[in-house]
C-alpha cells in the first residue's frame, strides 16, 4: 500500500503540473491567434482543475489535524477566477503544481542514499543441506545453519565467517569506498556485497533480527517522520495566512481595487514554508546516512544541532569492546613473539575469550601457528599440550605456576595497569612469560572528543558499569569533565536526567544495558555497527560504521541543515512579504506577481538542497 500511495502521489503531481502547463501554454497560443475567448477558457479550465485537486488535499490535511499554508494558494486561485483574472490564476496553478512536482523531485534526490538501502534486501540464500546446496527464502534461515554467499550477492543475514577470508563491499551501509577484508571467525554483517571469491558463513541471527533488517526498519521510520521545524512551519502558516488576509483586505479597502488584493494573495503563496523545510531536513538525513550515521527522524536531526552535553559509555563505545594484547613480558626462555605464537597455537583448542584474543593478535601479526597435540583442558583455568616437541602450558598465573618448576608468573605481573588481564605461558616446566590483555581505547576516541567540542559540545561525562579504577584511567586519558564507574543501568538514566537540566544531552552507548539511558536522553546514539541490538532500536541515531569520527560529522551536518532550513524560510518569507507590500500599493500586477513568486520558490528550494552537500 505504501508503494501504491507513493506512486499515486508522485505521478499525480506530475500529471497536474503537465495539465497546468498545457492550459497556460494553450491559452497563450489561442491569444496569439486572436482567440482571447478560447484563451480565457483554457486558463479557467487549468486553474479550476488544479484548484479542485488542491481543495481535496486541503480537506485531507484538515481531517488529519494539519493546517497548511497551501490554503493561501487556494485563495489566490479562487480570487483570480472570481475577479476575472484567469491568466494570473493559471500562473498560480502552474506555480503550485510545479512546486509540488519540484518538491517530489527534490525529496527523491535527497533520499538517494537512504532508499538505496531498501532496494538491496536479499530475498533468497543458498543453504547447505546434507552436503548439497538448496535455494531457500531468507526467512527460513536459522542460527547455526551454513550458507554460501556468492560473488556479487548481498549478505542476507548476520553470520560468522567460516572461510579463510572474505572481501565485502560495505559502502551501502557505511559510505566507505574500499571493500573490507574479513578473516575466519569474524562477524559478517548483512547488507554488504561479496566482491571477492564466494565464502561460507554460519548464520548468527534470523533475517528479521539481523543488522540490515534493523537498518531498513529505521530508514522507513526516518522517511515517514515529521521534524519539529516542519510542524513549526505549519504553526507559522496560521499567522502568515492572517497577515496575508489583513494586507490584502487593507489594500482592497483603501484603494477599492480588488486586483490589488488578488496581487497580494498571488505573491503570498508561501512555498518557502511548504517546501523549504522538508527538502532541507530530508537532504540532511540523506547526507548523514551517506556518512554511515542513520538519523531516525527529522526531529532527531534538529536535536543533534542543539546538543551541549555528551554522556558516554566506555566498553564498546570508547573502547573496542574486546580484549587485545597490550604488552608481553618474558623471562628470557623464549622471545616476545615466540611467547605469543606458542600461547596462540595452544589456545586454538579453546573457545575462551582470552584465547580468541591471542589467536586474533597472532594472525594479525602474520605468525604461523603450530598444531597442538595431547591437549588437556582445565575449564576456566588453562590448557596443557605439546607443540613442536615441547610441553606447553597456558592459562592463568596460578594454573601455569602450579605446573612449572622454574619461575613465577606473579613476579612478572607486578605494577599492572588498571583493567589488565594476564595470560601466563610455561614451556618445558619453565615460566616463559606473560601476556597482558586489556580492552583498549579506540584509536579515534580522543580525536572524536576534540571534534565534538569543535561542534559545540561543552561537557563530557564518562558513565560506565565497568570497575571504577578502569573507568578512571580511561577518563583521564581522554580528558572528560566527569568520570563515573560501577554504574547500574538505572544510575546511568539518573545521570542523563541530571545533565538535562543544563541543556540538551546526547547519550552514546552500545549495549542492552544502555537502552534506558538512550531513551532518556534528548538524543540517544547507538553503536550499531555490530548488529541490531536493543540499543539500536531504542536510540534516535544509529552509527552504522565502527568509526567514532562520523558522529561529530553528523553534528556538523545537523548544524548546517538547521541553518539552511531557517535561512530558506526567513529569506523566502521576507521576499514574499516585501512583494506583498509592493502589490498592496498597486505597483505589482497579479500576473507579474505570480511570476515573481515562482522565482522566489525556485531560489528557496535550490538553497534548501544545499544541505545535501558537505
Coordinates of C-alpha atoms in Angstrom, one line a residue:
X1 CA 0.0 0.0 0.0
X2 CA 2.8 2.4 0.8
X3 CA 4.4 1.8 -2.6
X4 CA 1.0 2.5 -4.3
X5 CA 0.5 5.6 -2.2
X6 CA 3.9 6.9 -3.2
X7 CA 3.3 6.1 -6.8
X8 CA -0.1 8.0 -6.9
X9 CA 1.4 11.0 -5.0
X10 CA 4.4 11.3 -7.3
X11 CA 2.6 10.8 -10.6
X12 CA -0.5 12.8 -9.7
X13 CA 1.7 15.8 -9.0
X14 CA 3.5 15.3 -12.4
X15 CA 0.1 15.0 -14.2
X16 CA -1.2 18.1 -12.5
X17 CA 1.9 20.1 -13.4
X18 CA 1.6 18.9 -17.1
X19 CA -2.1 19.9 -17.2
X20 CA -1.4 23.3 -15.7
X21 CA 1.5 23.9 -18.1
X22 CA -0.7 22.7 -21.1
X23 CA -3.5 25.0 -20.1
X24 CA -1.2 28.0 -19.7
X25 CA 0.6 27.4 -23.0
X26 CA -2.5 26.5 -24.9
X27 CA -4.2 29.8 -23.7
X28 CA -1.1 31.7 -24.9
X29 CA -1.4 30.1 -28.4
X30 CA -5.1 30.9 -28.6
X31 CA -4.3 34.5 -27.6
X32 CA -1.6 34.7 -30.2
X33 CA -4.1 33.7 -32.9
X34 CA -6.6 36.3 -31.7
X35 CA -9.0 34.0 -29.9
X36 CA -9.0 35.6 -26.4
X37 CA -12.3 33.9 -25.6
X38 CA -10.7 30.4 -26.0
X39 CA -7.5 31.6 -24.2
X40 CA -9.6 32.6 -21.2
X41 CA -11.5 29.3 -21.3
X42 CA -8.2 27.3 -21.3
X43 CA -6.8 29.3 -18.4
X44 CA -10.1 28.9 -16.4
X45 CA -10.1 25.2 -17.1
X46 CA -6.4 24.7 -16.0
X47 CA -6.9 26.8 -12.8
X48 CA -10.1 25.1 -11.9
X49 CA -8.5 21.6 -12.3
X50 CA -5.6 22.4 -10.0
X51 CA -7.8 24.2 -7.6
X52 CA -10.1 21.2 -7.3
X53 CA -7.1 18.9 -6.6
X54 CA -5.8 21.4 -4.1
X55 CA -9.2 21.6 -2.3
X56 CA -9.1 17.8 -1.9
X57 CA -5.6 17.9 -0.5
X58 CA -6.5 20.7 2.0
X59 CA -9.6 18.8 3.2
X60 CA -7.4 15.6 3.6
X61 CA -4.9 17.6 5.7
X62 CA -7.6 19.2 7.9
X63 CA -9.0 15.8 8.7
X64 CA -5.6 14.8 10.0
X65 CA -5.3 17.9 12.1
X66 CA -2.8 19.6 9.8
X67 CA -3.4 23.2 8.7
X68 CA -1.0 24.1 5.9
X69 CA -0.1 27.3 4.1
X70 CA -1.3 25.9 0.8
X71 CA -4.7 27.4 1.8
X72 CA -3.3 30.7 0.6
X73 CA -2.6 29.2 -2.8
X74 CA -6.2 28.0 -2.9
X75 CA -7.4 31.5 -2.0
X76 CA -5.3 33.2 -4.7
X77 CA -6.6 30.9 -7.4
X78 CA -10.2 31.3 -6.3
X79 CA -9.8 35.1 -6.2
X80 CA -8.2 35.1 -9.7
X81 CA -11.3 33.3 -11.1
X82 CA -13.7 35.5 -9.1
X83 CA -12.0 38.7 -10.3
X84 CA -11.8 37.6 -13.9
X85 CA -8.0 37.2 -14.0
X86 CA -7.7 33.7 -15.4
X87 CA -4.1 34.3 -16.6
X88 CA -2.9 35.1 -13.1
X89 CA -4.9 32.1 -11.8
X90 CA -3.2 29.8 -14.4
X91 CA 0.2 31.1 -13.4
X92 CA -0.5 30.4 -9.7
X93 CA -1.9 27.0 -10.6
X94 CA 1.3 26.2 -12.5
X95 CA 3.4 27.6 -9.7
X96 CA 1.6 25.4 -7.1
X97 CA 1.5 22.2 -9.3
X98 CA 5.1 22.7 -10.4
X99 CA 6.2 23.4 -6.9
X100 CA 4.7 20.1 -5.7
X101 CA 6.5 18.2 -8.5
X102 CA 9.7 20.1 -7.7
X103 CA 9.3 19.0 -4.1
X104 CA 8.9 15.4 -5.1
X105 CA 12.0 15.6 -7.3
X106 CA 14.0 17.3 -4.6
X107 CA 12.9 14.8 -1.9
X108 CA 13.6 11.9 -4.3
X109 CA 17.1 13.2 -4.9
X110 CA 17.7 13.8 -1.2
X111 CA 16.5 10.2 -0.3
X112 CA 19.0 8.7 -2.7
X113 CA 21.4 7.2 -0.1
X114 CA 18.5 6.1 2.2
X115 CA 16.3 4.4 -0.4
X116 CA 19.3 2.7 -1.9
X117 CA 19.3 0.6 1.3
X118 CA 15.7 -0.5 0.8
X119 CA 16.3 -1.8 -2.7
X120 CA 19.2 -4.1 -1.6
X121 CA 17.4 -6.5 0.6
X122 CA 18.2 -10.2 -0.3
X123 CA 15.2 -12.5 -0.7
X124 CA 16.8 -15.9 -1.0
X125 CA 20.0 -17.7 0.0
X126 CA 22.0 -20.8 -0.8
X127 CA 21.8 -23.1 2.2
X128 CA 23.9 -26.3 2.8
X129 CA 21.6 -29.3 3.4
X130 CA 23.1 -32.8 3.7
X131 CA 26.2 -31.8 1.8
X132 CA 24.3 -30.1 -1.1
X133 CA 23.1 -26.6 -1.8
X134 CA 19.5 -25.5 -2.0
X135 CA 18.0 -22.1 -2.5
X136 CA 15.6 -21.0 0.3
X137 CA 13.9 -17.8 1.3
X138 CA 16.0 -15.9 3.8
X139 CA 13.1 -16.1 6.3
X140 CA 13.7 -19.8 6.6
X141 CA 17.3 -19.4 7.7
X142 CA 18.0 -20.3 11.4
X143 CA 21.0 -19.7 13.6
X144 CA 23.7 -22.4 13.3
X145 CA 23.0 -23.2 9.6
X146 CA 25.7 -22.9 7.0
X147 CA 25.1 -20.8 3.8
X148 CA 27.0 -19.8 0.7
X149 CA 27.4 -16.2 -0.3
X150 CA 28.4 -16.0 -4.0
X151 CA 30.3 -13.2 -5.7
X152 CA 28.1 -10.2 -6.3
X153 CA 25.4 -11.3 -3.8
X154 CA 24.2 -9.3 -0.8
X155 CA 24.9 -10.9 2.5
X156 CA 21.3 -11.9 3.6
X157 CA 21.8 -12.4 7.4
X158 CA 24.4 -11.7 10.0
X159 CA 26.9 -14.6 10.2
X160 CA 30.2 -15.9 11.3
X161 CA 32.8 -16.3 8.5
X162 CA 33.7 -20.0 8.0
X163 CA 36.0 -19.5 5.0
X164 CA 39.6 -18.2 5.5
X165 CA 38.8 -14.8 4.2
X166 CA 36.1 -12.7 2.6
X167 CA 36.1 -9.3 0.7
X168 CA 32.9 -7.4 1.4
X169 CA 31.7 -4.1 0.0
X170 CA 30.1 -2.2 2.9
X171 CA 29.6 1.1 1.0
X172 CA 25.8 1.0 1.0
X173 CA 25.9 0.8 4.8
X174 CA 29.0 2.9 5.8
X175 CA 29.9 5.1 2.8
X176 CA 33.4 3.5 2.7
X177 CA 34.6 3.2 -0.8
X178 CA 37.1 0.4 -0.2
X179 CA 35.9 -3.2 0.4
X180 CA 36.5 -4.7 3.9
X181 CA 38.7 -7.8 4.2
X182 CA 37.4 -10.2 6.9
X183 CA 39.2 -13.2 8.4
X184 CA 37.9 -16.6 9.6
X185 CA 35.6 -16.4 12.6
X186 CA 34.9 -12.7 12.1
X187 CA 31.3 -11.5 12.0
X188 CA 29.9 -10.6 8.6
X189 CA 27.1 -8.0 8.8
X190 CA 24.1 -8.4 6.5
X191 CA 23.7 -5.8 3.7
X192 CA 27.3 -5.9 2.4
X193 CA 28.1 -7.2 -1.1
X194 CA 30.5 -10.0 -1.7
X195 CA 33.1 -8.6 -4.2
X196 CA 35.7 -11.4 -4.0
X197 CA 35.5 -15.2 -4.0
X198 CA 32.5 -16.9 -2.7
X199 CA 32.5 -17.7 1.0
X200 CA 30.6 -19.6 3.7
X201 CA 29.1 -18.2 6.8
X202 CA 27.3 -19.6 9.8
X203 CA 24.0 -17.9 10.5
X204 CA 24.1 -15.9 13.7
X205 CA 20.7 -14.2 13.6
X206 CA 17.4 -14.7 11.8
X207 CA 16.7 -12.4 8.9
X208 CA 14.3 -10.1 10.8
X209 CA 16.9 -9.7 13.7
X210 CA 19.9 -9.1 11.5
X211 CA 21.7 -5.8 11.1
X212 CA 20.3 -5.0 7.7
X213 CA 16.7 -5.7 8.6
X214 CA 17.0 -3.4 11.5
X215 CA 18.5 -0.6 9.3
X216 CA 15.7 -1.0 6.8
X217 CA 13.1 -0.5 9.6
X218 CA 14.9 2.5 10.8
X219 CA 15.2 4.0 7.3
X220 CA 11.4 3.5 6.7
X221 CA 10.7 5.2 10.0
X222 CA 13.0 8.1 9.2
X223 CA 11.4 8.7 5.8
X224 CA 7.9 9.0 7.4
X225 CA 8.9 11.3 10.3
X226 CA 7.9 15.0 10.6
X227 CA 10.6 17.2 12.1
X228 CA 9.7 19.8 14.7
X229 CA 10.7 22.6 12.2
X230 CA 8.2 21.1 9.8
X231 CA 5.5 21.3 12.5
X232 CA 6.7 24.8 13.3
X233 CA 6.2 25.8 9.7
X234 CA 2.6 24.7 10.0
X235 CA 2.2 27.0 13.1
X236 CA 3.7 29.8 11.1
X237 CA 1.1 29.1 8.4
X238 CA -1.8 30.4 10.6
X239 CA -0.1 33.7 11.3
X240 CA 1.1 34.1 7.8
X241 CA -2.4 33.5 6.5
X242 CA -3.9 36.1 8.9
X243 CA -1.2 38.6 7.9
X244 CA -1.9 38.0 4.2
X245 CA -5.6 38.4 4.6
X246 CA -5.0 41.6 6.6
X247 CA -2.7 43.1 3.9
X248 CA -5.0 42.0 1.0
X249 CA -8.1 43.3 2.8
X250 CA -6.5 46.6 3.7
X251 CA -5.3 47.1 0.1
X252 CA -8.8 46.5 -1.2
X253 CA -10.5 48.7 1.4
X254 CA -8.1 51.7 0.9
X255 CA -7.9 51.5 -2.9
X256 CA -11.3 50.0 -3.7
X257 CA -9.5 47.9 -6.2
X258 CA -9.9 44.1 -5.9
X259 CA -7.0 43.3 -8.2
X260 CA -4.6 44.7 -5.6
X261 CA -6.0 42.1 -3.1
X262 CA -5.6 39.5 -5.7
X263 CA -2.0 40.5 -6.4
X264 CA -1.2 40.3 -2.6
X265 CA -2.7 36.8 -2.5
X266 CA -0.7 35.7 -5.5
X267 CA 2.7 36.8 -4.2
X268 CA 1.8 35.5 -0.7
X269 CA 1.7 31.9 -1.9
X270 CA 4.2 30.6 0.7
X271 CA 6.1 27.9 -1.0
X272 CA 9.2 28.7 1.3
X273 CA 7.2 27.3 4.2
X274 CA 5.6 24.5 2.1
X275 CA 8.8 23.2 0.5
X276 CA 12.0 24.6 2.1
X277 CA 11.9 22.9 5.5
X278 CA 11.1 19.3 4.4
X279 CA 13.5 19.5 1.5
X280 CA 16.3 20.7 3.8
X281 CA 15.6 18.1 6.5
X282 CA 15.4 15.2 4.2
X283 CA 18.6 16.4 2.5
X284 CA 20.3 16.4 5.9
X285 CA 19.1 12.9 6.8
X286 CA 20.3 11.7 3.4
X287 CA 23.7 13.4 3.9
X288 CA 24.1 11.8 7.4
X289 CA 23.2 8.4 6.0
X290 CA 25.8 8.7 3.3
X291 CA 28.4 9.1 6.1
X292 CA 27.3 5.9 7.9
X293 CA 25.1 7.7 10.5
X294 CA 21.4 6.8 10.4
X295 CA 19.3 9.5 12.0
X296 CA 15.8 8.1 12.5
X297 CA 13.8 11.3 12.2
X298 CA 14.0 14.9 11.3
X299 CA 13.3 15.7 15.0
X300 CA 16.4 13.9 16.0
X301 CA 18.5 15.7 13.4
X302 CA 17.3 19.0 14.8
X303 CA 18.0 17.9 18.4
X304 CA 21.6 17.0 17.3
X305 CA 22.2 20.6 16.4
X306 CA 21.3 21.7 20.0
X307 CA 23.4 19.2 21.9
X308 CA 25.7 20.7 24.6
X309 CA 26.4 17.7 26.9
X310 CA 27.5 14.1 25.9
X311 CA 27.2 11.1 28.3
X312 CA 29.5 8.3 27.1
X313 CA 29.5 4.6 27.8
X314 CA 33.0 3.1 27.9
X315 CA 33.0 -0.6 26.8
X316 CA 32.3 -0.9 23.1
X317 CA 31.9 2.9 22.7
X318 CA 35.2 4.4 23.6
X319 CA 36.9 1.0 23.6
X320 CA 36.9 -1.8 21.1
X321 CA 34.7 -3.9 23.3
X322 CA 37.0 -6.9 23.1
X323 CA 40.3 -7.8 24.8
X324 CA 43.5 -7.1 22.9
X325 CA 47.2 -7.6 23.6
X326 CA 48.8 -4.5 25.1
X327 CA 52.2 -5.9 26.0
X328 CA 54.3 -9.1 26.6
X329 CA 56.8 -9.7 29.4
X330 CA 59.2 -12.6 29.2
X331 CA 61.7 -14.4 31.5
X332 CA 64.2 -14.9 28.6
X333 CA 63.4 -18.5 27.9
X334 CA 61.9 -17.5 24.5
X335 CA 61.4 -14.2 22.7
X336 CA 58.4 -12.0 23.0
X337 CA 57.0 -13.1 19.6
X338 CA 57.5 -16.7 20.5
X339 CA 55.6 -16.3 23.7
X340 CA 52.6 -15.0 21.7
X341 CA 53.0 -17.6 19.0
X342 CA 53.1 -20.6 21.4
X343 CA 50.3 -19.3 23.5
X344 CA 48.1 -18.6 20.5
X345 CA 49.0 -22.0 19.0
X346 CA 47.8 -23.9 22.1
X347 CA 44.8 -21.6 22.5
X348 CA 43.4 -22.7 19.1
X349 CA 41.9 -25.6 21.1
X350 CA 40.0 -23.2 23.4
X351 CA 36.9 -21.0 22.9
X352 CA 37.7 -18.8 25.8
X353 CA 37.5 -15.0 25.2
X354 CA 41.2 -14.6 26.1
X355 CA 42.2 -17.4 23.8
X356 CA 40.3 -15.9 20.9
X357 CA 42.1 -12.6 21.5
X358 CA 45.5 -14.2 21.4
X359 CA 44.8 -16.1 18.2
X360 CA 43.4 -13.0 16.6
X361 CA 46.5 -11.0 17.6
X362 CA 49.0 -13.7 16.3
X363 CA 47.3 -13.9 13.0
X364 CA 47.2 -10.1 12.7
X365 CA 51.0 -10.2 13.1
X366 CA 51.3 -12.8 10.3
X367 CA 52.5 -15.6 12.6
X368 CA 52.3 -19.2 11.5
X369 CA 50.6 -21.2 14.3
X370 CA 51.5 -24.8 15.1
X371 CA 49.0 -27.6 15.6
X372 CA 48.7 -28.6 19.3
X373 CA 48.5 -32.3 20.3
X374 CA 47.8 -34.2 23.6
X375 CA 45.6 -31.4 24.8
X376 CA 44.3 -31.4 28.3
X377 CA 41.9 -28.5 29.3
X378 CA 41.1 -27.4 32.8
X379 CA 37.9 -25.4 32.1
X380 CA 38.2 -21.8 33.3
X381 CA 41.9 -22.2 34.2
X382 CA 44.1 -23.2 31.2
X383 CA 45.4 -25.7 28.7
X384 CA 48.2 -28.2 28.6
X385 CA 49.6 -29.8 25.4
X386 CA 52.5 -30.3 23.1
X387 CA 53.8 -28.0 20.4
X388 CA 56.7 -28.7 18.1
X389 CA 58.1 -31.3 20.6
X390 CA 57.7 -29.0 23.6
X391 CA 55.4 -29.3 26.6
X392 CA 53.5 -26.1 26.8
X393 CA 51.0 -24.8 29.3
X394 CA 49.0 -21.6 29.0
X395 CA 46.3 -20.0 31.3
X396 CA 46.0 -18.0 34.5
X397 CA 49.0 -17.3 36.7
X398 CA 48.0 -19.8 39.3
X399 CA 47.5 -22.6 36.8
X400 CA 50.8 -22.1 35.0
X401 CA 52.7 -21.6 38.3
X402 CA 51.4 -24.9 39.6
X403 CA 52.7 -26.7 36.5
X404 CA 56.2 -25.1 36.3
X405 CA 59.2 -25.9 38.5
X406 CA 61.1 -22.8 37.5
X407 CA 59.8 -19.2 37.6
X408 CA 56.8 -17.3 39.0
X409 CA 54.3 -15.5 36.7
X410 CA 53.5 -13.2 39.6
X411 CA 57.0 -11.7 39.6
X412 CA 56.4 -10.6 36.0
X413 CA 52.9 -9.3 36.8
X414 CA 53.7 -6.6 39.3
X415 CA 52.5 -2.9 38.7
X416 CA 49.8 -3.9 36.2
X417 CA 47.7 -1.0 34.7
X418 CA 44.0 -1.0 35.9
X419 CA 41.7 -3.4 34.0
X420 CA 44.5 -5.6 32.7
X421 CA 44.1 -9.4 32.4
X422 CA 47.1 -11.8 32.5
X423 CA 47.7 -14.9 30.4
X424 CA 50.8 -16.8 31.5
X425 CA 52.9 -19.3 29.5
X426 CA 55.1 -22.2 30.5
X427 CA 57.5 -24.1 28.3
X428 CA 59.1 -27.4 29.3
X429 CA 58.4 -26.8 33.0
X430 CA 59.7 -23.2 33.0
X431 CA 57.7 -19.9 33.1
X432 CA 58.4 -18.3 29.7
X433 CA 56.4 -15.1 30.1
X434 CA 53.0 -13.4 30.5
X435 CA 50.8 -11.6 28.0
X436 CA 48.8 -8.6 29.2
X437 CA 45.3 -8.2 27.8
X438 CA 43.1 -5.1 28.0
X439 CA 40.0 -3.6 26.4
X440 CA 42.0 -0.8 24.7
X441 CA 40.7 2.7 24.0
X442 CA 39.8 3.2 20.4
X443 CA 42.4 4.9 18.4
X444 CA 39.9 7.6 17.3
X445 CA 38.3 8.2 20.8
X446 CA 40.5 11.3 21.7
X447 CA 40.2 12.9 18.3
X448 CA 36.4 12.3 18.3
X449 CA 36.0 14.2 21.6
X450 CA 38.0 17.1 20.3
X451 CA 35.8 17.1 17.2
X452 CA 32.7 17.1 19.4
X453 CA 34.0 20.1 21.3
X454 CA 34.5 21.9 18.0
X455 CA 30.8 21.3 17.2
X456 CA 29.7 23.0 20.4
X457 CA 29.5 20.1 22.9
X458 CA 30.8 21.7 26.1
X459 CA 30.6 18.9 28.7
X460 CA 31.5 15.2 28.6
X461 CA 30.5 12.6 31.2
X462 CA 32.0 9.1 31.1
X463 CA 29.4 6.7 32.6
X464 CA 30.2 3.0 32.7
X465 CA 29.3 -0.2 34.5
X466 CA 33.0 -1.2 34.5
X467 CA 35.2 -1.1 37.6
X468 CA 35.8 2.4 38.9
X469 CA 39.6 2.2 38.6
X470 CA 39.4 1.1 35.0
X471 CA 36.9 3.9 34.1
X472 CA 39.1 6.5 35.9
X473 CA 42.1 5.5 33.9
X474 CA 40.2 5.8 30.6
X475 CA 38.6 9.1 31.5
X476 CA 41.8 10.7 32.5
X477 CA 43.4 9.7 29.2
X478 CA 40.5 11.2 27.3
X479 CA 40.2 14.4 29.3
X480 CA 36.5 14.2 30.0
X481 CA 34.8 16.5 32.6
X482 CA 33.3 13.9 34.9
X483 CA 34.0 10.2 35.4
X484 CA 31.5 7.7 36.9
X485 CA 32.2 3.9 37.2
X486 CA 30.5 0.9 38.6
X487 CA 27.0 2.1 37.4
X488 CA 23.8 0.1 37.1
X489 CA 21.5 0.9 34.1
X490 CA 19.2 2.9 36.3
X491 CA 22.0 5.0 37.6
X492 CA 23.0 5.9 34.0
X493 CA 19.5 7.1 33.5
X494 CA 19.7 9.3 36.6
X495 CA 23.0 10.9 35.3
X496 CA 21.3 11.7 31.9
X497 CA 18.3 13.3 33.6
X498 CA 20.5 15.3 35.9
X499 CA 22.6 16.6 33.0
X500 CA 19.5 17.5 31.0
X501 CA 18.9 20.4 33.5
X502 CA 21.9 22.1 32.0
X503 CA 20.9 21.7 28.3
X504 CA 20.2 19.1 25.7
X505 CA 22.0 15.8 26.3
X506 CA 23.3 13.1 23.9
X507 CA 23.9 9.6 25.3
X508 CA 26.2 7.3 23.3
X509 CA 26.2 3.6 24.1
X510 CA 26.2 0.1 22.6
X511 CA 24.8 -2.5 25.0
X512 CA 21.3 -3.6 26.0
X513 CA 22.1 -2.0 29.5
X514 CA 22.5 1.4 27.7
X515 CA 19.0 1.3 26.2
X516 CA 17.2 3.0 29.2
X517 CA 19.7 5.8 29.2
X518 CA 19.5 6.2 25.4
X519 CA 15.7 6.6 25.7
X520 CA 16.0 9.2 28.5
X521 CA 18.5 11.4 26.6
X522 CA 17.4 14.1 24.1
X523 CA 19.4 12.2 21.5
X524 CA 20.3 8.6 22.0
X525 CA 23.2 7.3 19.8
X526 CA 23.7 3.6 19.4
X527 CA 27.0 2.0 18.2
X528 CA 25.0 -0.3 15.8
X529 CA 27.8 -1.5 13.5
X530 CA 27.9 -4.9 15.1
X531 CA 24.2 -5.7 15.0
X532 CA 20.6 -4.6 15.7
X533 CA 20.7 -4.8 19.4
X534 CA 18.1 -3.3 21.8
X535 CA 20.2 -0.1 22.0
X536 CA 19.8 0.4 18.2
X537 CA 16.0 0.0 18.4
X538 CA 15.8 2.5 21.3
X539 CA 18.2 5.1 20.0
X540 CA 17.4 8.1 17.9
X541 CA 20.7 7.8 15.9
X542 CA 22.5 4.6 14.9
X543 CA 26.2 4.6 13.9
X544 CA 26.3 2.0 11.1
X545 CA 30.1 2.1 10.7
X546 CA 32.6 1.4 13.5
X547 CA 34.1 4.9 13.3
X548 CA 33.5 7.4 16.1
X549 CA 34.6 10.4 14.0
X550 CA 31.4 10.0 11.9
X551 CA 29.3 11.3 14.9
X552 CA 30.9 14.8 15.0
X553 CA 30.4 14.9 11.3
X554 CA 26.7 14.1 11.9
X555 CA 26.6 17.1 14.3
X556 CA 28.1 19.3 11.7
X557 CA 25.5 18.1 9.2
X558 CA 22.7 18.8 11.7
X559 CA 24.0 22.4 12.3
X560 CA 24.3 23.0 8.6
X561 CA 20.8 21.6 7.9
X562 CA 19.1 23.6 10.6
X563 CA 20.8 26.8 9.5
X564 CA 19.8 26.2 5.8
X565 CA 16.2 25.4 6.7
X566 CA 15.8 28.5 8.8
X567 CA 17.6 30.6 6.2
X568 CA 15.3 29.4 3.5
X569 CA 12.2 30.1 5.4
X570 CA 13.2 33.5 6.7
X571 CA 14.6 34.8 3.4
X572 CA 11.7 33.3 1.4
X573 CA 9.0 34.8 3.6
X574 CA 10.9 38.2 3.8
X575 CA 10.9 38.3 0.0
X576 CA 7.2 37.3 -0.2
X577 CA 6.3 39.9 2.4
X578 CA 8.2 42.6 0.5
X579 CA 6.4 41.6 -2.7
X580 CA 3.0 41.7 -0.8
X581 CA 3.6 45.3 0.3
X582 CA 4.6 46.4 -3.2
X583 CA 1.5 44.7 -4.6
X584 CA -0.7 46.3 -2.0
X585 CA 0.4 49.7 -3.2
X586 CA -0.5 48.8 -6.8
X587 CA 3.0 48.5 -8.2
X588 CA 2.9 44.8 -8.9
X589 CA 0.0 43.4 -11.0
X590 CA -1.2 39.9 -10.4
X591 CA 0.4 38.2 -13.4
X592 CA 3.9 39.8 -12.8
X593 CA 3.4 39.0 -9.1
X594 CA 2.8 35.3 -9.8
X595 CA 6.0 35.2 -12.0
X596 CA 8.0 36.8 -9.2
X597 CA 6.7 34.4 -6.6
X598 CA 7.7 31.5 -8.9
X599 CA 11.3 32.8 -9.0
X600 CA 11.3 33.1 -5.2
X601 CA 10.1 29.5 -4.8
X602 CA 12.8 28.1 -7.1
X603 CA 15.5 30.0 -5.3
X604 CA 14.3 28.8 -1.9
X605 CA 14.2 25.1 -3.0
X606 CA 17.7 25.3 -4.6
X607 CA 19.0 26.8 -1.4
X608 CA 17.4 24.0 0.7
X609 CA 19.1 21.4 -1.5
X610 CA 22.5 22.7 -0.3
X611 CA 22.0 20.6 2.8
X612 CA 22.9 17.6 0.6
X613 CA 26.5 18.8 0.2
X614 CA 29.2 18.8 2.7

